[in-house]
PDB file of C-alpha atoms in Angstrom:
ATOM      1  CA  UNK A   1       0.185   0.096  -0.039  1.00  0.00           C
ATOM      2  CA  UNK A   2       1.101   3.556  -1.034  1.00  0.00           C
ATOM      3  CA  UNK A   3       0.666   6.536   0.900  1.00  0.00           C
ATOM      4  CA  UNK A   4       1.332  10.551   0.920  1.00  0.00           C
ATOM      5  CA  UNK A   5       2.425  11.976   4.322  1.00  0.00           C
ATOM      6  CA  UNK A   6       2.227  15.480   4.999  1.00  0.00           C
ATOM      7  CA  UNK A   7       5.263  17.138   6.256  1.00  0.00           C
ATOM      8  CA  UNK A   8       5.509  20.406   8.549  1.00  0.00           C
ATOM      9  CA  UNK A   9       9.430  21.159   9.471  1.00  0.00           C
ATOM     10  CA  UNK A  10       9.929  17.331   8.334  1.00  0.00           C
ATOM     11  CA  UNK A  11       7.716  16.127  10.690  1.00  0.00           C
ATOM     12  CA  UNK A  12       4.792  13.425   9.687  1.00  0.00           C
ATOM     13  CA  UNK A  13       1.487  15.425  10.514  1.00  0.00           C
ATOM     14  CA  UNK A  14      -0.943  13.198   8.614  1.00  0.00           C
ATOM     15  CA  UNK A  15      -0.947  10.219   6.390  1.00  0.00           C
ATOM     16  CA  UNK A  16      -3.422   9.742   3.347  1.00  0.00           C
ATOM     17  CA  UNK A  17      -3.582   6.349   2.008  1.00  0.00           C
ATOM     18  CA  UNK A  18      -3.684   5.938  -1.907  1.00  0.00           C
ATOM     19  CA  UNK A  19      -6.621   3.467  -2.680  1.00  0.00           C
ATOM     20  CA  UNK A  20      -8.193   3.206  -5.674  1.00  0.00           C
ATOM     21  CA  UNK A  21      -7.294   3.474  -9.255  1.00  0.00           C
ATOM     22  CA  UNK A  22      -7.485   7.245  -9.189  1.00  0.00           C
ATOM     23  CA  UNK A  23      -7.006   9.625  -6.432  1.00  0.00           C
ATOM     24  CA  UNK A  24      -8.244  13.337  -7.174  1.00  0.00           C
ATOM     25  CA  UNK A  25      -6.224  16.204  -5.047  1.00  0.00           C
ATOM     26  CA  UNK A  26      -7.568  19.409  -4.750  1.00  0.00           C
ATOM     27  CA  UNK A  27      -9.604  22.027  -2.752  1.00  0.00           C
ATOM     28  CA  UNK A  28     -12.868  21.240  -4.152  1.00  0.00           C
ATOM     29  CA  UNK A  29     -15.247  19.018  -1.944  1.00  0.00           C
ATOM     30  CA  UNK A  30     -15.326  16.052  -4.348  1.00  0.00           C
ATOM     31  CA  UNK A  31     -11.756  15.528  -4.317  1.00  0.00           C
ATOM     32  CA  UNK A  32     -10.530  12.361  -2.813  1.00  0.00           C
ATOM     33  CA  UNK A  33      -7.786  13.991  -0.956  1.00  0.00           C
ATOM     34  CA  UNK A  34      -9.013  17.417   0.414  1.00  0.00           C
ATOM     35  CA  UNK A  35      -6.639  20.224   1.009  1.00  0.00           C
ATOM     36  CA  UNK A  36      -8.505  23.088   1.796  1.00  0.00           C
ATOM     37  CA  UNK A  37      -5.812  25.728   1.464  1.00  0.00           C
ATOM     38  CA  UNK A  38      -5.601  28.789  -0.600  1.00  0.00           C
ATOM     39  CA  UNK A  39      -2.487  27.555  -2.902  1.00  0.00           C
ATOM     40  CA  UNK A  40      -4.048  24.635  -3.654  1.00  0.00           C
ATOM     41  CA  UNK A  41      -6.426  24.490  -6.980  1.00  0.00           C
ATOM     42  CA  UNK A  42      -9.864  23.304  -7.048  1.00  0.00           C
ATOM     43  CA  UNK A  43      -8.732  20.007  -8.923  1.00  0.00           C
ATOM     44  CA  UNK A  44      -4.795  20.297  -8.476  1.00  0.00           C
ATOM     45  CA  UNK A  45      -3.426  16.917  -9.378  1.00  0.00           C
ATOM     46  CA  UNK A  46      -4.213  13.214 -10.114  1.00  0.00           C
ATOM     47  CA  UNK A  47      -2.506  10.176  -8.935  1.00  0.00           C
ATOM     48  CA  UNK A  48      -3.426   7.226 -10.837  1.00  0.00           C
ATOM     49  CA  UNK A  49      -2.632   3.540  -9.754  1.00  0.00           C
ATOM     50  CA  UNK A  50      -1.777   0.930 -12.546  1.00  0.00           C
ATOM     51  CA  UNK A  51      -0.266  -2.254 -12.762  1.00  0.00           C
ATOM     52  CA  UNK A  52       3.746  -2.503 -13.661  1.00  0.00           C
ATOM     53  CA  UNK A  53       4.124  -3.481 -16.998  1.00  0.00           C
ATOM     54  CA  UNK A  54       7.210  -5.412 -16.108  1.00  0.00           C
ATOM     55  CA  UNK A  55       6.665  -7.399 -12.924  1.00  0.00           C
ATOM     56  CA  UNK A  56       3.814  -9.314 -11.844  1.00  0.00           C
ATOM     57  CA  UNK A  57       1.877  -8.248  -8.668  1.00  0.00           C
ATOM     58  CA  UNK A  58       3.575  -4.850  -8.612  1.00  0.00           C
ATOM     59  CA  UNK A  59       1.891  -1.386  -8.783  1.00  0.00           C
ATOM     60  CA  UNK A  60       3.057   1.996 -10.154  1.00  0.00           C
ATOM     61  CA  UNK A  61       1.722   5.402  -8.826  1.00  0.00           C
ATOM     62  CA  UNK A  62       1.771   8.297 -11.654  1.00  0.00           C
ATOM     63  CA  UNK A  63       0.850  11.690 -10.562  1.00  0.00           C
ATOM     64  CA  UNK A  64      -0.418  14.341 -13.252  1.00  0.00           C
ATOM     65  CA  UNK A  65      -0.581  18.214 -12.510  1.00  0.00           C
ATOM     66  CA  UNK A  66      -3.934  19.313 -13.966  1.00  0.00           C
ATOM     67  CA  UNK A  67      -2.755  22.977 -14.899  1.00  0.00           C
ATOM     68  CA  UNK A  68      -3.042  24.031 -11.361  1.00  0.00           C
ATOM     69  CA  UNK A  69      -2.165  27.934 -10.592  1.00  0.00           C
ATOM     70  CA  UNK A  70       0.832  26.967  -8.176  1.00  0.00           C
ATOM     71  CA  UNK A  71       2.149  23.774  -9.541  1.00  0.00           C
ATOM     72  CA  UNK A  72       2.958  20.258  -8.512  1.00  0.00           C
ATOM     73  CA  UNK A  73       6.648  19.793  -7.597  1.00  0.00           C
ATOM     74  CA  UNK A  74       8.360  16.426  -7.357  1.00  0.00           C
ATOM     75  CA  UNK A  75      11.700  16.573  -5.394  1.00  0.00           C
ATOM     76  CA  UNK A  76      11.959  20.337  -5.623  1.00  0.00           C
ATOM     77  CA  UNK A  77      11.469  20.420  -9.772  1.00  0.00           C
ATOM     78  CA  UNK A  78       7.971  21.770 -11.099  1.00  0.00           C
ATOM     79  CA  UNK A  79       6.677  18.937 -12.905  1.00  0.00           C
ATOM     80  CA  UNK A  80       5.004  18.736 -16.378  1.00  0.00           C
ATOM     81  CA  UNK A  81       3.064  16.146 -17.970  1.00  0.00           C
ATOM     82  CA  UNK A  82       2.813  12.751 -16.175  1.00  0.00           C
ATOM     83  CA  UNK A  83       5.438  11.545 -13.952  1.00  0.00           C
ATOM     84  CA  UNK A  84       6.138   8.231 -12.078  1.00  0.00           C
ATOM     85  CA  UNK A  85       6.241   8.427  -8.224  1.00  0.00           C
ATOM     86  CA  UNK A  86       9.011   6.479  -6.386  1.00  0.00           C
ATOM     87  CA  UNK A  87       9.068   6.006  -2.934  1.00  0.00           C
ATOM     88  CA  UNK A  88      10.599   8.693  -0.601  1.00  0.00           C
ATOM     89  CA  UNK A  89       9.732  11.181  -3.284  1.00  0.00           C
ATOM     90  CA  UNK A  90       8.820  14.758  -1.843  1.00  0.00           C
ATOM     91  CA  UNK A  91       5.689  16.072  -3.541  1.00  0.00           C
ATOM     92  CA  UNK A  92       4.912  19.687  -3.306  1.00  0.00           C
ATOM     93  CA  UNK A  93       1.064  20.528  -3.660  1.00  0.00           C
ATOM     94  CA  UNK A  94       0.999  24.448  -3.515  1.00  0.00           C
ATOM     95  CA  UNK A  95       2.705  24.944  -0.286  1.00  0.00           C
ATOM     96  CA  UNK A  96       1.944  21.907   0.979  1.00  0.00           C
ATOM     97  CA  UNK A  97       4.778  19.290   1.497  1.00  0.00           C
ATOM     98  CA  UNK A  98       4.299  15.463   1.447  1.00  0.00           C
ATOM     99  CA  UNK A  99       6.514  12.403   1.133  1.00  0.00           C
ATOM    100  CA  UNK A 100       5.319   9.534  -1.314  1.00  0.00           C
ATOM    101  CA  UNK A 101       5.733   6.088   0.591  1.00  0.00           C
ATOM    102  CA  UNK A 102       5.551   2.681  -1.272  1.00  0.00           C
ATOM    103  CA  UNK A 103       6.215   0.052   1.226  1.00  0.00           C
ATOM    104  CA  UNK A 104       5.830  -2.692  -1.562  1.00  0.00           C
ATOM    105  CA  UNK A 105       8.234  -0.976  -4.005  1.00  0.00           C
ATOM    106  CA  UNK A 106      11.530  -2.835  -4.423  1.00  0.00           C
ATOM    107  CA  UNK A 107      14.789  -2.461  -6.410  1.00  0.00           C
ATOM    108  CA  UNK A 108      13.414  -4.760  -8.913  1.00  0.00           C
ATOM    109  CA  UNK A 109      10.904  -2.032 -10.322  1.00  0.00           C
ATOM    110  CA  UNK A 110      13.169   0.694 -10.585  1.00  0.00           C
ATOM    111  CA  UNK A 111      15.582  -1.821 -12.648  1.00  0.00           C
ATOM    112  CA  UNK A 112      12.967  -2.433 -15.092  1.00  0.00           C
ATOM    113  CA  UNK A 113      12.328   1.296 -15.602  1.00  0.00           C
ATOM    114  CA  UNK A 114      16.192   2.087 -16.391  1.00  0.00           C
ATOM    115  CA  UNK A 115      16.327  -0.766 -18.784  1.00  0.00           C
ATOM    116  CA  UNK A 116      13.407   0.682 -20.507  1.00  0.00           C
ATOM    117  CA  UNK A 117      15.179   3.771 -21.376  1.00  0.00           C
TER     118      UNK A 117
END
């Protein structure tokens, strides 16, 4: 199971499990992960859960910024398009910082993507 842990001064203040094939993140009431904060757009970003193309039983998590005003950052780099999340990535949504944790990720998954390039 994977989760986003919200950080304040590098301390985890809350954790959100990522369940389902699609997780909407934003300020709107209908979002799966609702962040009621002014720097977050109504439908800020989307996380999609997909089966790994190379390893049976493994799951990948992809994040897409939905043209938000303040952007989505992965490890302090503003992202464009769709990007795969790796365990321990730091995800910033507006002014809110999270750490992506995937307890099931293993080194074979990373190797599969390196070989693809």
